Coordinates of C-alpha atoms and ligand atoms in Angstrom, one line a residue:
M18 CA 17.7 -128.3 68.6
A19 CA 19.7 -130.0 71.4
D20 CA 20.1 -133.5 70.0
F21 CA 20.2 -132.5 66.3
P22 CA 23.2 -133.8 64.4
P23 CA 25.7 -131.0 64.0
V24 CA 26.5 -131.9 60.4
P25 CA 24.5 -129.8 57.8
L26 CA 23.0 -131.9 55.0
T27 CA 24.8 -131.5 51.8
L28 CA 24.1 -132.5 48.2
E29 CA 26.9 -133.6 46.0
G30 CA 27.1 -133.4 42.2
S31 CA 29.9 -133.3 39.6
S32 CA 33.3 -134.5 40.4
M33 CA 35.9 -131.8 39.7
L34 CA 39.5 -131.8 38.8
H35 CA 41.6 -128.6 38.5
Q36 CA 45.0 -129.0 36.8
F37 CA 47.7 -126.3 36.9
F38 CA 50.5 -126.6 34.4
R39 CA 53.8 -124.9 33.7
F40 CA 54.6 -124.9 30.0
D41 CA 58.1 -125.7 28.9
W42 CA 58.7 -122.8 26.4
K43 CA 62.4 -123.6 26.0
A44 CA 61.8 -127.2 24.9
W45 CA 58.8 -126.0 22.7
R46 CA 61.0 -123.5 20.8
A47 CA 63.6 -126.2 20.3
A48 CA 61.1 -128.5 18.6
P49 CA 61.0 -128.4 14.7
P50 CA 58.2 -126.1 13.4
E51 CA 56.5 -128.8 11.3
E52 CA 56.4 -131.1 14.4
R53 CA 54.9 -128.3 16.5
G54 CA 52.1 -127.9 14.0
S55 CA 51.1 -131.5 14.3
I56 CA 51.5 -131.6 18.1
V57 CA 49.1 -128.6 18.3
S58 CA 46.5 -130.1 16.0
E59 CA 46.6 -133.3 18.0
A60 CA 46.2 -131.5 21.3
V61 CA 43.4 -129.3 20.0
A62 CA 41.5 -132.4 18.8
A63 CA 42.0 -134.1 22.2
L64 CA 40.9 -131.0 24.1
K65 CA 37.8 -130.6 21.9
I66 CA 36.7 -134.1 22.8
L67 CA 37.3 -133.4 26.5
E68 CA 35.6 -130.0 26.3
R69 CA 32.1 -131.4 25.5
A70 CA 30.6 -134.7 24.6
G71 CA 28.8 -133.4 21.5
S72 CA 28.3 -130.2 19.7
D73 CA 25.2 -129.3 21.7
A74 CA 26.5 -130.8 25.0
P75 CA 27.4 -128.6 28.0
T76 CA 31.0 -127.5 28.5
R77 CA 32.6 -130.0 30.9
S78 CA 36.3 -129.1 30.5
A79 CA 37.8 -125.6 30.0
L80 CA 41.2 -124.2 29.4
F81 CA 42.5 -121.0 30.9
S82 CA 45.7 -119.0 30.4
E83 CA 47.1 -118.5 33.9
L84 CA 48.6 -115.3 35.1
G85 CA 51.7 -115.1 37.3
H86 CA 54.5 -117.5 38.2
K87 CA 52.3 -120.3 39.6
G88 CA 51.7 -121.7 36.1
D89 CA 50.9 -121.1 32.5
L90 CA 47.7 -123.1 31.8
I91 CA 44.8 -124.2 33.9
L92 CA 42.4 -127.0 32.9
V93 CA 39.2 -127.4 34.8
H94 CA 37.2 -130.6 34.3
F95 CA 33.6 -131.5 35.6
R96 CA 32.7 -135.2 35.3
D97 CA 30.2 -137.7 36.8
S98 CA 32.8 -139.6 38.8
L99 CA 36.4 -139.7 39.9
E100 CA 36.9 -142.6 37.5
A101 CA 35.9 -140.4 34.6
L102 CA 38.3 -137.7 35.8
N103 CA 41.1 -140.2 36.0
K104 CA 40.3 -141.1 32.4
V105 CA 40.7 -137.4 31.5
E106 CA 44.1 -137.3 33.1
L107 CA 45.2 -140.4 31.3
S108 CA 43.9 -139.3 27.9
L109 CA 45.7 -136.0 28.3
A110 CA 48.9 -137.8 29.1
Q111 CA 48.7 -139.6 25.8
T112 CA 49.1 -136.4 23.8
R113 CA 52.5 -135.2 22.6
L114 CA 51.8 -131.7 24.0
Y115 CA 51.8 -133.3 27.4
D116 CA 55.6 -133.7 27.1
Y117 CA 55.8 -129.9 27.3
L118 CA 53.5 -129.6 30.3
D119 CA 54.6 -129.9 33.9
L120 CA 51.7 -130.5 36.3
R121 CA 52.6 -128.2 39.1
H122 CA 49.4 -128.4 41.1
S123 CA 46.0 -130.0 41.0
Y124 CA 42.8 -130.1 43.1
V125 CA 40.2 -132.8 43.4
S126 CA 36.7 -132.1 44.8
V127 CA 33.0 -132.6 44.3
V128 CA 30.3 -129.9 43.7
E129 CA 28.7 -129.4 47.1
L130 CA 25.5 -127.5 48.0
G131 CA 25.4 -126.9 51.7
L132 CA 21.8 -127.0 52.9
Y133 CA 22.0 -125.2 56.2
E134 CA 18.4 -123.8 56.0
S135 CA 16.7 -126.9 54.8
T136 CA 18.7 -129.1 57.2
R137 CA 17.1 -127.3 60.1
K138 CA 13.6 -127.6 58.6
T139 CA 14.1 -131.3 57.9
Y140 CA 15.4 -132.1 61.4
E141 CA 12.6 -130.1 63.0
A142 CA 10.0 -131.8 60.9
A143 CA 11.4 -135.2 61.8
A144 CA 11.5 -134.3 65.5
A145 CA 7.9 -133.0 65.3
K146 CA 6.9 -136.5 64.0
G147 CA 8.5 -137.9 67.1
L148 CA 11.3 -139.7 65.2
E149 CA 14.4 -140.6 67.1
T150 CA 17.6 -139.1 65.7
H151 CA 19.5 -141.6 63.6
S152 CA 16.7 -144.2 63.8
P153 CA 15.8 -146.0 60.5
E154 CA 12.6 -143.9 60.3
W155 CA 14.5 -140.7 60.9
Q156 CA 17.1 -141.7 58.2
A157 CA 14.3 -142.5 55.7
E158 CA 12.7 -139.1 56.4
V159 CA 16.1 -137.3 55.8
A160 CA 16.8 -139.3 52.7
E161 CA 13.5 -138.4 51.3
S162 CA 14.1 -134.7 51.9
L163 CA 17.5 -135.0 50.3
K164 CA 16.0 -136.7 47.3
R165 CA 13.5 -133.9 46.7
A166 CA 16.2 -131.2 47.1
S167 CA 18.5 -133.1 44.8
A168 CA 15.9 -133.3 42.0
A169 CA 15.2 -129.5 42.4
M170 CA 18.9 -128.6 42.4
A171 CA 20.1 -130.9 39.6
P172 CA 21.2 -128.0 37.3
R173 CA 23.3 -126.6 40.1
L174 CA 24.7 -129.9 41.1
F175 CA 25.8 -130.8 37.6
P176 CA 26.6 -127.4 36.1
A177 CA 28.2 -126.7 32.8
I178 CA 31.4 -124.7 33.1
P179 CA 30.3 -121.1 32.8
D180 CA 31.3 -119.1 29.7
A181 CA 32.8 -116.2 31.7
K182 CA 36.1 -114.8 30.6
Y183 CA 37.9 -115.0 34.0
L184 CA 38.3 -117.8 36.6
S185 CA 39.5 -117.3 40.2
F186 CA 40.1 -120.5 42.1
Y187 CA 41.2 -121.0 45.7
P188 CA 40.9 -123.7 48.4
M189 CA 39.5 -122.9 51.8
D190 CA 39.2 -124.3 55.3
R191 CA 37.1 -123.3 58.3
K192 CA 39.3 -122.8 61.3
R193 CA 39.7 -125.6 63.9
G194 CA 42.1 -123.7 66.1
E195 CA 42.6 -123.1 69.8
Q196 CA 40.9 -119.7 69.6
V197 CA 38.0 -120.4 67.3
N198 CA 36.7 -123.7 66.0
W199 CA 33.9 -123.7 63.4
Y200 CA 33.2 -127.3 64.0
S201 CA 32.3 -126.7 67.6
V202 CA 30.0 -123.8 67.0
P203 CA 26.3 -124.8 67.5
F204 CA 24.4 -125.6 64.3
V205 CA 22.0 -122.6 64.7
E206 CA 24.9 -120.2 65.0
R207 CA 26.6 -121.6 61.9
Q208 CA 23.3 -121.5 60.0
R209 CA 22.9 -117.8 60.9
M210 CA 26.4 -117.0 59.7
M211 CA 25.9 -119.0 56.5
H212 CA 22.7 -117.2 55.9
E213 CA 24.5 -113.8 56.1
H214 CA 27.2 -115.1 53.9
G215 CA 24.6 -116.1 51.3
L216 CA 23.0 -112.6 51.5
I217 CA 26.3 -110.9 50.6
G218 CA 26.9 -113.5 47.8
R219 CA 23.4 -113.0 46.3
R220 CA 24.1 -109.3 45.7
Y221 CA 26.9 -110.4 43.3
A222 CA 24.8 -113.1 41.7
D223 CA 24.4 -111.3 38.4
Q224 CA 28.2 -110.6 38.1
V225 CA 29.8 -113.7 39.5
R226 CA 29.0 -117.4 39.2
Q227 CA 30.3 -119.3 42.2
I228 CA 30.7 -123.0 42.3
I229 CA 31.6 -124.5 45.8
S230 CA 33.1 -127.9 45.9
G231 CA 33.8 -130.0 48.9
S232 CA 37.1 -131.8 49.2
I233 CA 37.2 -133.3 52.7
G234 CA 38.8 -136.7 52.3
M235 CA 39.8 -135.9 48.7
D236 CA 42.3 -133.1 48.8
D237 CA 44.3 -131.0 51.2
W238 CA 41.7 -128.3 52.0
E239 CA 38.0 -128.5 52.9
W240 CA 36.5 -126.7 50.0
G241 CA 37.4 -125.4 46.6
V242 CA 35.9 -122.0 45.5
D243 CA 35.5 -121.4 41.8
L244 CA 34.4 -117.9 40.8
F245 CA 33.7 -117.1 37.1
A246 CA 33.2 -113.5 36.0
D247 CA 33.6 -111.2 33.0
D248 CA 35.3 -108.5 35.1
P249 CA 38.1 -109.7 37.3
V250 CA 37.8 -106.7 39.7
V251 CA 34.5 -108.2 40.8
F252 CA 36.4 -111.1 42.4
K253 CA 38.4 -108.6 44.4
K254 CA 35.3 -106.7 45.5
L255 CA 33.3 -109.8 46.4
I256 CA 36.1 -111.5 48.3
Y257 CA 37.0 -108.2 50.0
E258 CA 33.4 -107.6 51.1
M259 CA 33.2 -111.2 52.4
R260 CA 36.3 -110.8 54.5
F261 CA 34.3 -108.4 56.7
D262 CA 31.5 -110.9 57.1
E263 CA 31.6 -113.0 60.3
V264 CA 32.0 -116.4 58.7
S265 CA 35.1 -115.3 56.7
A266 CA 36.4 -112.7 59.2
V267 CA 36.5 -115.2 62.0
Y268 CA 36.5 -118.7 60.6
A269 CA 38.0 -118.7 57.1
L270 CA 41.5 -119.9 56.1
F271 CA 42.5 -119.4 52.5
G272 CA 45.0 -121.3 50.4
Q273 CA 46.7 -120.1 47.2
F274 CA 44.7 -118.1 44.7
F275 CA 44.9 -118.9 41.0
I276 CA 43.7 -116.6 38.3
G277 CA 43.2 -117.3 34.6
V278 CA 41.7 -115.9 31.4
R279 CA 39.6 -118.3 29.4
L280 CA 41.5 -119.7 26.4
P281 CA 39.2 -121.1 23.7
V282 CA 40.7 -124.5 22.7
E283 CA 40.9 -123.4 19.1
K284 CA 43.1 -120.5 20.1
L285 CA 45.8 -122.8 21.5
S286 CA 48.0 -122.4 18.5
E287 CA 47.9 -118.6 18.8
W288 CA 48.7 -118.9 22.5
L289 CA 51.7 -121.1 21.8
S290 CA 53.1 -118.5 19.4
G291 CA 52.5 -115.6 21.8
K292 CA 49.9 -114.0 19.4
L293 CA 46.9 -114.0 21.6
Ligands
76R503 O1 24.7 -122.3 47.4 C1 24.0 -121.3 47.7 O2 23.8 -120.4 46.9 C2 23.4 -121.3 49.0 C3 24.1 -120.3 49.9 C4 25.6 -120.5 50.0 C5 26.3 -121.6 50.6 C6 25.7 -122.8 51.4 C7 26.6 -119.6 49.4 C8 26.3 -118.5 48.6 N1 27.8 -120.1 49.7 C9 27.7 -121.3 50.4 C10 28.7 -122.1 51.0 MN1 29.6 -119.3 49.3 N2 31.3 -118.4 48.9 C11 32.6 -118.7 49.4 C12 33.5 -117.7 49.0 O3 36.0 -115.3 50.0 C13 35.4 -115.7 51.0 O4 35.3 -115.2 52.1 C14 34.9 -117.1 50.9 C15 34.9 -117.7 49.5 C16 32.9 -116.9 48.1 C17 33.5 -115.7 47.4 C18 31.5 -117.3 48.0 C19 30.6 -116.7 47.2 N3 30.6 -120.7 50.4 C20 30.0 -121.8 50.9 C21 31.0 -122.6 51.6 C22 30.8 -123.9 52.3 C23 30.8 -123.7 53.7 C24 30.0 -124.6 54.6 O5 29.1 -125.3 54.1 O6 30.3 -124.5 55.8 C25 32.2 -121.9 51.4 C26 33.6 -122.3 51.8 C27 31.9 -120.7 50.7 C28 32.8 -119.7 50.3 N4 28.6 -117.9 48.2 C29 27.2 -117.8 48.0 C30 29.2 -117.0 47.3 C31 28.2 -116.3 46.5 C32 28.5 -115.3 45.4 C33 27.0 -116.8 46.9 C34 25.6 -116.5 46.4 C35 25.3 -117.3 45.2 C36 24.0 -117.0 44.6 O7 23.0 -116.8 45.3 O8 23.9 -117.1 43.4

């Protein structure tokens, strides 16, 4: 393994934008009731268009009612490019409801599948063929392997937003400190730890849907973690169990946690009148 590149191969899929809004209840209450009605219908129509491209199309934007002081509404968008996400932002800004929304926080990332296991196999196969690391032939071999993996993983790279009732989102880093530094740990060690991480995760696979997105170079943390589940206690159990696992116990740094309940777009009017 000595001269293997240290970077695990990754596959990238949908571009993701998380938006966290505070709602201006005071201004909303001050607006004339007949005006509020038309503002809501306009917003629902706009959100429906963002939600899916057609009636049978997968969900690509979802609304959540946020708990706690960090905000009131969360919008999560999955698109094919950053440009498409930028269009989403701009189209939302055209709605009159947007005047009552204060964007308090956001997160930009891209769905990422880390391929620790197949990276090793790919690099070993290339070495067995006598290819020199980073030579054009070696690069072609790696590109071919990524192409195969990408085709096989397409549904996970471009997922629909899961239907689950609850969302937990938080950003994460791996430590690069004076005591421990993930990025200077040998590849094989990281691969072992990620394998163990996956084993824990897999035990929760029927209760939680996890979407990992990478954000190095795009936002302030290295990854975004989205967990979707119908029982929010499962978030706590899964994350708690992972805290004891080496890769989290030793190398994980967490940002703020955000938690929301799925708000079907057509229920926005009820939400605004506190009747949900
Ligand atoms: O994608 C895969 O299923 C392959 C295995 C896998 C990878 C590569 C995997 C499985 N994860 C991967 C990468 Mn994960 N994951 C987290 C958190 O709370 C914590 O301690 C950490 C937050 C959770 C809860 C979670 C859940 N994972 C990553 C990465 C990128 C790191 C890198 O590449 O160095 C991060 C930051 C991260 C964090 N993970 C799973 C889960 C679950 C539930 C699984 C199993 C999924 C399944 O098999 O369906």
